[in-house]
mmCIF file of C-alpha atoms in Angstrom:
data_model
loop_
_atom_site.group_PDB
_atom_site.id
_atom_site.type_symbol
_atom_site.label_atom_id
_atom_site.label_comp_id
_atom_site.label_asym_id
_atom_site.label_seq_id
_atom_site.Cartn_x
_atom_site.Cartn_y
_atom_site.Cartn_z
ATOM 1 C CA UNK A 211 129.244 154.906 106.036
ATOM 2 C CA UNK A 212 127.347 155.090 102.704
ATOM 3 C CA UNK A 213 124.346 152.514 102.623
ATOM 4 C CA UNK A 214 125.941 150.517 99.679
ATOM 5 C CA UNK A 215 129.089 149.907 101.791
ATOM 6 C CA UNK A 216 126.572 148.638 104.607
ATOM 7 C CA UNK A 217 124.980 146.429 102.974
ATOM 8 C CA UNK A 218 128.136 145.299 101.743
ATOM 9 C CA UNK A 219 129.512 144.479 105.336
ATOM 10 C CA UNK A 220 126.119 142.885 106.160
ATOM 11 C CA UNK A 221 126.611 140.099 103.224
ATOM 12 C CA UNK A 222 129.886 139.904 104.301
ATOM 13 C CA UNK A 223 129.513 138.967 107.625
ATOM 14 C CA UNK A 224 126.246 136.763 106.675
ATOM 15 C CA UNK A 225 128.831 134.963 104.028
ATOM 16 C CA UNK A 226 131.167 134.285 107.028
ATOM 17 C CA UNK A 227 128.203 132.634 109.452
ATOM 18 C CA UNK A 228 126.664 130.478 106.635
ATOM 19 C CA UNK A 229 130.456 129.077 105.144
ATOM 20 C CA UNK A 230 130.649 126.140 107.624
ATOM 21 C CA UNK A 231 127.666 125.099 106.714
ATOM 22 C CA UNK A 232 127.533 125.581 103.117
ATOM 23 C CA UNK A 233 130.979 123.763 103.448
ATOM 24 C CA UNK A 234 129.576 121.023 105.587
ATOM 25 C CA UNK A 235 126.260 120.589 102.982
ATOM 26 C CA UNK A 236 129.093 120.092 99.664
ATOM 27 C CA UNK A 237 131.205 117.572 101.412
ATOM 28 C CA UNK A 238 128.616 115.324 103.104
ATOM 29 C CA UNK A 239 125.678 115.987 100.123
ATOM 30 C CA UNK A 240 126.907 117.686 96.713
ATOM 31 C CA UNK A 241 130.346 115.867 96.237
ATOM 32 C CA UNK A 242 129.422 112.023 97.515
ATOM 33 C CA UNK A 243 126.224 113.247 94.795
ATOM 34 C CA UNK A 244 128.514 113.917 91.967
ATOM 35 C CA UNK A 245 130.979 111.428 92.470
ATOM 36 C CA UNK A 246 128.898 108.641 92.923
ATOM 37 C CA UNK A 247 127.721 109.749 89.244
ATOM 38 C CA UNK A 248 131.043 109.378 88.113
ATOM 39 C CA UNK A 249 131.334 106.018 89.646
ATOM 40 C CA UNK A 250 128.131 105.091 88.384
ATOM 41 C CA UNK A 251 129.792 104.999 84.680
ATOM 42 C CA UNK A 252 132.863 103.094 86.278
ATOM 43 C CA UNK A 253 133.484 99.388 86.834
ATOM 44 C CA UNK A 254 135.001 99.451 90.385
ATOM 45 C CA UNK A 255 135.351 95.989 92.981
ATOM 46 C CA UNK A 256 137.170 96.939 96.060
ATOM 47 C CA UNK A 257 138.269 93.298 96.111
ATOM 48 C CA UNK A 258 140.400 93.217 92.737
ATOM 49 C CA UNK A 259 140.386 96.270 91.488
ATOM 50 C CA UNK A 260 142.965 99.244 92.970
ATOM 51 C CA UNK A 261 140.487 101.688 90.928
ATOM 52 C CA UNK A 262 137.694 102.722 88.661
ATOM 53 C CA UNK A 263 137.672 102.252 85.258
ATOM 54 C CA UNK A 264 135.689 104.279 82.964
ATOM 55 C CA UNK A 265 133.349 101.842 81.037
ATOM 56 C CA UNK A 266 130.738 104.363 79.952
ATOM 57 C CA UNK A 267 127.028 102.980 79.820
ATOM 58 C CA UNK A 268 127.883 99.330 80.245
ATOM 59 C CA UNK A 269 126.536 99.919 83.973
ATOM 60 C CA UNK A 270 123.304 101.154 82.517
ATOM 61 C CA UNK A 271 123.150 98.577 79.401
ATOM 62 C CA UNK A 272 123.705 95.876 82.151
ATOM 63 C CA UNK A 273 120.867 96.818 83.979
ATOM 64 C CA UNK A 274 118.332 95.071 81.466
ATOM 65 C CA UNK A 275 120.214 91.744 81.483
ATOM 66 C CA UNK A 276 120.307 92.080 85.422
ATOM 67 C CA UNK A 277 117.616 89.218 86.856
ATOM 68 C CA UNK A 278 118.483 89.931 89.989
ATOM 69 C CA UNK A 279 117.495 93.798 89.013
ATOM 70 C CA UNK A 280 114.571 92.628 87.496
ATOM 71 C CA UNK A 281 113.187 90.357 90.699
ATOM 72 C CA UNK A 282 114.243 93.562 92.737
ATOM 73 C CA UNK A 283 111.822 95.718 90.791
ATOM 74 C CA UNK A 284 108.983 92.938 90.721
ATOM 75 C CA UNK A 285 109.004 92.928 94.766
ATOM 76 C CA UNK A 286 109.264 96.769 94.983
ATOM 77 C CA UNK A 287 105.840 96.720 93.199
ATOM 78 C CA UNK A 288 104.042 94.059 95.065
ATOM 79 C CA UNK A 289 105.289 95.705 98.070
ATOM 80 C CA UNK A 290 103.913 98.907 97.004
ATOM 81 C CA UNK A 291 100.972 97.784 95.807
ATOM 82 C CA UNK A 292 100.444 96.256 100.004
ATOM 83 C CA UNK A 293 101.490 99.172 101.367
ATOM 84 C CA UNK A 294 100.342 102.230 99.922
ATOM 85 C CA UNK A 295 96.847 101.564 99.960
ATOM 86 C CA UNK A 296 96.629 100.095 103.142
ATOM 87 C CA UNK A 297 98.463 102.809 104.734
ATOM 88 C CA UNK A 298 96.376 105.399 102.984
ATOM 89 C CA UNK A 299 93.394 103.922 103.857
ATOM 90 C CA UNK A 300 93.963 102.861 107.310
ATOM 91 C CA UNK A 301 95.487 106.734 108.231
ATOM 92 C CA UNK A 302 92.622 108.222 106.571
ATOM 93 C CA UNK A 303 89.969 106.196 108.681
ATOM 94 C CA UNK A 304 92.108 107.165 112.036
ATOM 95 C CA UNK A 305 92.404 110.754 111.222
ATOM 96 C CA UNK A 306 88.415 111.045 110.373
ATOM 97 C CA UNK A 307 88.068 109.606 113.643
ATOM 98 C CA UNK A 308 90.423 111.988 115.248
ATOM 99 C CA UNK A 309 88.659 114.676 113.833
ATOM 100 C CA UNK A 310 85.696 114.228 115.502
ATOM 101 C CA UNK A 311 85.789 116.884 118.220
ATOM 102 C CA UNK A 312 83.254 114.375 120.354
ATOM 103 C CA UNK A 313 85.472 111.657 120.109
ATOM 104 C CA UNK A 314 86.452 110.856 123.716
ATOM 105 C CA UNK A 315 90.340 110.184 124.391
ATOM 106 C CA UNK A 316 91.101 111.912 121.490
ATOM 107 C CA UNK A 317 94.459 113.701 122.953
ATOM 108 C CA UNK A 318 95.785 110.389 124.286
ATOM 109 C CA UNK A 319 94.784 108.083 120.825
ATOM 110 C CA UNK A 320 97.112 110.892 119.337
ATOM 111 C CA UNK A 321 99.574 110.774 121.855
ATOM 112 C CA UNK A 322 99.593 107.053 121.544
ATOM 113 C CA UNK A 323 99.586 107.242 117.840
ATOM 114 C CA UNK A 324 102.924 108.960 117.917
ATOM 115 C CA UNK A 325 105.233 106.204 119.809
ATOM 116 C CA UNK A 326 105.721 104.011 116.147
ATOM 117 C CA UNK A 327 106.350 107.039 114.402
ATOM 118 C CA UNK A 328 109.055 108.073 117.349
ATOM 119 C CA UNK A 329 110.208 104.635 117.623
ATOM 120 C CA UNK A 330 113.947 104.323 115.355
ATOM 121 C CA UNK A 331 113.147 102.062 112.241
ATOM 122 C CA UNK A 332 115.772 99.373 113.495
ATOM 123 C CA UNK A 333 113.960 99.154 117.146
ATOM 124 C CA UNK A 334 110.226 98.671 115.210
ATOM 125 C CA UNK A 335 111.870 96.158 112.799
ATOM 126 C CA UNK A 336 113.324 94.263 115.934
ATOM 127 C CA UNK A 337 109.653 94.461 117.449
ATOM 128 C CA UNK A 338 108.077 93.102 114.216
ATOM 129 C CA UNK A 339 110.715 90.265 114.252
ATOM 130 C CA UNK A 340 109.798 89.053 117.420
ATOM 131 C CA UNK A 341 106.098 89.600 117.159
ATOM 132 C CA UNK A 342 106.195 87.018 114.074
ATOM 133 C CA UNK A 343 109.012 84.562 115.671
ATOM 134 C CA UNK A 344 108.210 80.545 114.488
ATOM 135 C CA UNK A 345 108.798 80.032 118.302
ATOM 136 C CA UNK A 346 108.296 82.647 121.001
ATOM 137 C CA UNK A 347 106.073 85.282 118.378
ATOM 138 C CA UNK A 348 102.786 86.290 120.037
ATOM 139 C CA UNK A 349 100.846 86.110 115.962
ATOM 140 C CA UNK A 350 101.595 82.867 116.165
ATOM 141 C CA UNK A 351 100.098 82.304 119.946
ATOM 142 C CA UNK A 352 97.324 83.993 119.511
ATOM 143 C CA UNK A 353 96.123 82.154 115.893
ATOM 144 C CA UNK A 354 96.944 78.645 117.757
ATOM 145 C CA UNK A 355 94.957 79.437 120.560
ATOM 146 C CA UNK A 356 92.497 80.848 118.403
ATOM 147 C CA UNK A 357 92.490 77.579 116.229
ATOM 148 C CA UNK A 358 92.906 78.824 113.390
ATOM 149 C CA UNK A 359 96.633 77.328 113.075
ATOM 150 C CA UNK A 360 97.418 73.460 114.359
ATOM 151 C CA UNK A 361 100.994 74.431 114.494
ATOM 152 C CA UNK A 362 103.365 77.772 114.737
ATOM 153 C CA UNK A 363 103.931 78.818 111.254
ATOM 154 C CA UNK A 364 107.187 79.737 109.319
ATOM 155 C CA UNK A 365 106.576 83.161 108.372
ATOM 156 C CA UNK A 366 109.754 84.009 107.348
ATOM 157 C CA UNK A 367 110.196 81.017 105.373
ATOM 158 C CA UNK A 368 107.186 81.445 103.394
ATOM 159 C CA UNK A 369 107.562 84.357 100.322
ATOM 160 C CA UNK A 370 104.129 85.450 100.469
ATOM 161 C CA UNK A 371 104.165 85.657 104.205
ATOM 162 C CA UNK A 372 107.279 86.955 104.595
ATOM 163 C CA UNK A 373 106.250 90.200 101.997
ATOM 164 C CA UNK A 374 103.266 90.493 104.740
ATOM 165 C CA UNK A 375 105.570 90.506 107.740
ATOM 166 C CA UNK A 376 107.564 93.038 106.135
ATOM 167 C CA UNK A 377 105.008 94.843 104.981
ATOM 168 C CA UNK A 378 103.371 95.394 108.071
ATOM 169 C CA UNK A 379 106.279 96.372 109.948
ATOM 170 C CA UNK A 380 106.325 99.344 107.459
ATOM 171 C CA UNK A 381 102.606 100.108 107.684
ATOM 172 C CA UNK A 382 102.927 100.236 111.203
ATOM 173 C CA UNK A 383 106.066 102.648 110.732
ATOM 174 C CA UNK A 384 104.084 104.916 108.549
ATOM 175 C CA UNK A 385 100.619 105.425 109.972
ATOM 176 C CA UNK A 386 101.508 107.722 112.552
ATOM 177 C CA UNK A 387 103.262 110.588 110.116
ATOM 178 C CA UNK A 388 100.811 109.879 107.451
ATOM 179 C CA UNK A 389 97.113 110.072 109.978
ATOM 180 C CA UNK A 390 99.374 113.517 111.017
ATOM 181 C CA UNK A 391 99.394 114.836 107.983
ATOM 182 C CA UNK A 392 95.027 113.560 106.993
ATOM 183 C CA UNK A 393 94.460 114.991 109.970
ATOM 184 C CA UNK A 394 96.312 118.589 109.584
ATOM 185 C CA UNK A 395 94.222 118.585 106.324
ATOM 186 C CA UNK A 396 90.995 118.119 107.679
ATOM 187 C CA UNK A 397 91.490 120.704 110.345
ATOM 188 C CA UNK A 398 91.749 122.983 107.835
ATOM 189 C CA UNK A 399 87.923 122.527 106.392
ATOM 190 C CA UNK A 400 85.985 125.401 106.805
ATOM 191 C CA UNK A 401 82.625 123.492 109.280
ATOM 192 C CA UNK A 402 80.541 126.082 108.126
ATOM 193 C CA UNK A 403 80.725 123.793 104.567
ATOM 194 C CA UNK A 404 79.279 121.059 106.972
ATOM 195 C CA UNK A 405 76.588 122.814 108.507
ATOM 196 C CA UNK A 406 75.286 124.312 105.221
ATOM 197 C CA UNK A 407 75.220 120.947 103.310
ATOM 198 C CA UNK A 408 73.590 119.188 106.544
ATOM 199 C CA UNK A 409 70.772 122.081 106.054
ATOM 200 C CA UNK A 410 70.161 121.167 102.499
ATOM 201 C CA UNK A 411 69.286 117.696 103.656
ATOM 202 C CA UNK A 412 73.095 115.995 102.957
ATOM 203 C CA UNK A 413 73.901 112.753 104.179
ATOM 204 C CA UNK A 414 77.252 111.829 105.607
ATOM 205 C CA UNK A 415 78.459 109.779 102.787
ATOM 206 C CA UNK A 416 77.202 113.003 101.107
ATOM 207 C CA UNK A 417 79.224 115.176 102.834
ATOM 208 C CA UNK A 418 82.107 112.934 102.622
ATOM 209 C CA UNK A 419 81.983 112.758 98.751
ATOM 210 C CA UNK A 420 81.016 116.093 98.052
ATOM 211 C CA UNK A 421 83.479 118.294 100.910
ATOM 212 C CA UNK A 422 85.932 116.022 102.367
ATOM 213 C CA UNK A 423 87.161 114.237 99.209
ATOM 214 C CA UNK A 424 87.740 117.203 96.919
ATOM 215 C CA UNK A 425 88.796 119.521 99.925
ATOM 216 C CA UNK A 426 91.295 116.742 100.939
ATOM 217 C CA UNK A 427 93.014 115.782 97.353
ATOM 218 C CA UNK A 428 95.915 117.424 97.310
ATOM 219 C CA UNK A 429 96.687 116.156 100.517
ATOM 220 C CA UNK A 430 95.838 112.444 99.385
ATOM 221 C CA UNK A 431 98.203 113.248 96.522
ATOM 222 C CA UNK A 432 101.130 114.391 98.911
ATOM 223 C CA UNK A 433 100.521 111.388 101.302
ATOM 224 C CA UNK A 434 100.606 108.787 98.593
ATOM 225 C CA UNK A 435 103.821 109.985 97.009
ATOM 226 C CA UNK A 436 105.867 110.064 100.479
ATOM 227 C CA UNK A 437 104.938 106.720 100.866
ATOM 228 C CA UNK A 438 105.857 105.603 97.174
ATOM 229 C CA UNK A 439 108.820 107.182 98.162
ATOM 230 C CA UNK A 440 109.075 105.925 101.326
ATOM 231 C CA UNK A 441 108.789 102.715 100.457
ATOM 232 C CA UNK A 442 110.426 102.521 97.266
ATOM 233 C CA UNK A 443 113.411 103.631 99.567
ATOM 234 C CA UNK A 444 112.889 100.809 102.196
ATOM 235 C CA UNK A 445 115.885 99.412 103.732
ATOM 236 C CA UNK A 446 116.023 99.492 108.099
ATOM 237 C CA UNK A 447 112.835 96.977 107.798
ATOM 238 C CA UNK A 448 114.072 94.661 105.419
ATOM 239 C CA UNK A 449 117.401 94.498 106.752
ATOM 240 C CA UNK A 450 116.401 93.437 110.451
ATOM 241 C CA UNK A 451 113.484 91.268 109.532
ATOM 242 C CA UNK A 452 114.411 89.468 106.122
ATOM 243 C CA UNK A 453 117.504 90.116 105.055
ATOM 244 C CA UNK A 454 116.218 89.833 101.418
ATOM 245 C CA UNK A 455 115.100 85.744 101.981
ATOM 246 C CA UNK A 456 113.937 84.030 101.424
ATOM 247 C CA UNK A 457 115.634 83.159 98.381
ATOM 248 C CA UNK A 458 115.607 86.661 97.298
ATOM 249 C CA UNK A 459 111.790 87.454 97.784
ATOM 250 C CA UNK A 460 112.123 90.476 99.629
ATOM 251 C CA UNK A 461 115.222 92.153 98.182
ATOM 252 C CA UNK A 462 113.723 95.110 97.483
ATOM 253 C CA UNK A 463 115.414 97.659 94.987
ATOM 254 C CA UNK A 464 116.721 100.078 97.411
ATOM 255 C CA UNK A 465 118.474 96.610 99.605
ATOM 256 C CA UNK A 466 119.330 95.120 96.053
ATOM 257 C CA UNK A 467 121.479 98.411 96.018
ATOM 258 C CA UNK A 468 122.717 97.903 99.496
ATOM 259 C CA UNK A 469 123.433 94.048 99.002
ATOM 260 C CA UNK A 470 125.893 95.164 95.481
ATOM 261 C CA UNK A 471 127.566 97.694 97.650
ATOM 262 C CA UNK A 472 128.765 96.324 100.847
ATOM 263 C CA UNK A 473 128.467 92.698 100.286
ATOM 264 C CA UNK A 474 129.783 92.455 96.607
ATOM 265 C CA UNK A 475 131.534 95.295 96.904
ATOM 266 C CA UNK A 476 130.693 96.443 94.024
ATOM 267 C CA UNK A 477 130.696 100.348 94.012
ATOM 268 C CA UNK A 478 130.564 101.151 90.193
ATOM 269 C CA UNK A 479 127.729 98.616 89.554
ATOM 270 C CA UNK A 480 126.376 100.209 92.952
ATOM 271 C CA UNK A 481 126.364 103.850 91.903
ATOM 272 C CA UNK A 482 124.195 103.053 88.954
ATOM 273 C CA UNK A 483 121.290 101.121 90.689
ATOM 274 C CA UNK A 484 121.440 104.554 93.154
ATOM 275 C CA UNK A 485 120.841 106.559 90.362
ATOM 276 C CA UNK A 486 118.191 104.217 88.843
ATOM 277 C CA UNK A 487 116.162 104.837 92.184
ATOM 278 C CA UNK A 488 116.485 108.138 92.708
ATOM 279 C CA UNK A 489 115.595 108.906 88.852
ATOM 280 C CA UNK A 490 112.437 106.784 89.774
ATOM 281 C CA UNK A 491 111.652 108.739 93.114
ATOM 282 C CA UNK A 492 111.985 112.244 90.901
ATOM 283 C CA UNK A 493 109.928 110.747 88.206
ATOM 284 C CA UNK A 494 107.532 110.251 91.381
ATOM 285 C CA UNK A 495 107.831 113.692 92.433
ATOM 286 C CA UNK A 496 107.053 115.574 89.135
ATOM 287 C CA UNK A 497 103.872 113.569 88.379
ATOM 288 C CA UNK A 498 103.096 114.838 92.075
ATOM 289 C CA UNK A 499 104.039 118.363 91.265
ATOM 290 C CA UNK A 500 101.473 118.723 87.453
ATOM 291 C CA UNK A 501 98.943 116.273 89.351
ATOM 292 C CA UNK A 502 98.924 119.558 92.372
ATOM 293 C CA UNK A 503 99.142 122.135 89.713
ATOM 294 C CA UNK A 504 95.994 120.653 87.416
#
């Protein structure tokens, strides 16, 4: 058999193993993808309407007017601006730790540090519910028989407290992956760097400043957008724990979506706001990408 007729066969029969999933990938990824960016230029309510109806950009025009948008958006930043830097600098301080080859326990701390990370997001939003329950949560035990509280406190009535609660539940979430990933990074740091710059007479906030920092940016960089990401796409946490309340001070963008989809039914309206975050989590991305390539 000529080689060109071989090779042939050999993309033939390759063709034949990957079709089922190439066929699986377009109708559970590529066409809900593209439809839902038909839809998104489409007024469609499952409750009166029998179909979509082409409306062009009066999704996207409604969008500005949208208060309910608007508040969505406000959240998503306060949320991210608890989040992102706590998680950064909390994994950052545990993987240093975990770094140090001296440190005793250090296989079981990591081993340990897995189980939130492992946990499903429903199951640690369940845990986070409890642990900040008006009645039976142990936050509120422990501050009352601290003192610091007189009397069990409302957290989930309270805005600001509530954005905490919720917040923490998705701290909690992300450590593990994100102290993981710090941690990969500083394995990779040649010691030798170390040793030299402790010769010279280098301190260790010297070392940290001068190695550790520029060794470890890209890495920062790559953390902090998964959890912009991460948390811009926040729903499991919010869901369990909040709900949105109160009075609309955790609704989130990415639950604002959820909320016009399956509760209003919504789906043209729906589409759009899907679109509107995942233009904002590519828009994330890029900056990622020229920030790794200066």
């Amino acid at each position: 058999m000529p080689l060109h007729r071989k090779v042939k066969e050999e993309i033939k029969v390759s063709f034949l193993f990957l079709f089922p999933t190439l066929l699986l990938i377009i109708i559970v990824a590529v066409y809900p993808l593209i439809y839902s960016f038909f839809l998104s230029f489409t007024q469609w309510n499952l409750i009166s309407m029998p179909s979509p109806i082409f409306v062009g950009l009066n999704n996207y025009q409604y969008i500005f007017v949208d208060s309910l948008f608007k508040l969505s958006v406000i959240k998503t930043v306060y949320f991210l601006a608890v989040t992102i830097p706590t998680t950064i600098l909390l994994s950052f301080s545990f993987a240093l730790i975990l770094n140090y080859k001296k440190f005793k326990g250090r296989s079981v701390y990591l081993g340990l540090l897995i189980i939130p990370w492992a946990m499903a997001p429903v199951v640690n939003a369940v845990q986070w519910r409890w642990i900040f329950n008006a009645k039976f949560g142990i936050f509120n035990y422990i501050l009352y028989k601290l003192g610091i509280i007189k009397e069990y406190l409302l957290i989930f009535d309270d805005p600001t407290m509530s954005l905490l609660a919720v917040s923490t539940a998705e701290i909690w979430k992300a450590i593990p992956f994100i102290t993981l990933l710090f941690l990969a990074g500083l394995s990779g740091i040649d010691p030798s760097l170390y040793e030299a710059a402790m010769v010279d007479g280098a301190g260790l906030i010297n070392r940290f400043n001068y190695i550790t920092l520029p060794l470890m940016k890209r890495v920062l960089m790559m953390a902090t957008t998964l959890q912009i990401i991460w948390s811009i796409q926040a729903f499991d946490t919010i869901y369990v724990m909040t709900k949105g309340g109160p009075a609309n001070q955790t609704m989130f963008i990415n639950y604002y979506v959820w909320r016009v989809a399956f509760e209003q039914l919504n789906l043209g309206y729906a589409s759009t706001l899907a679109y509107i975050v995942l233009f904002i989590s590519l828009i994330v991305a890029i900056v990622y990408i020229k920030l790794v390539q200066v």
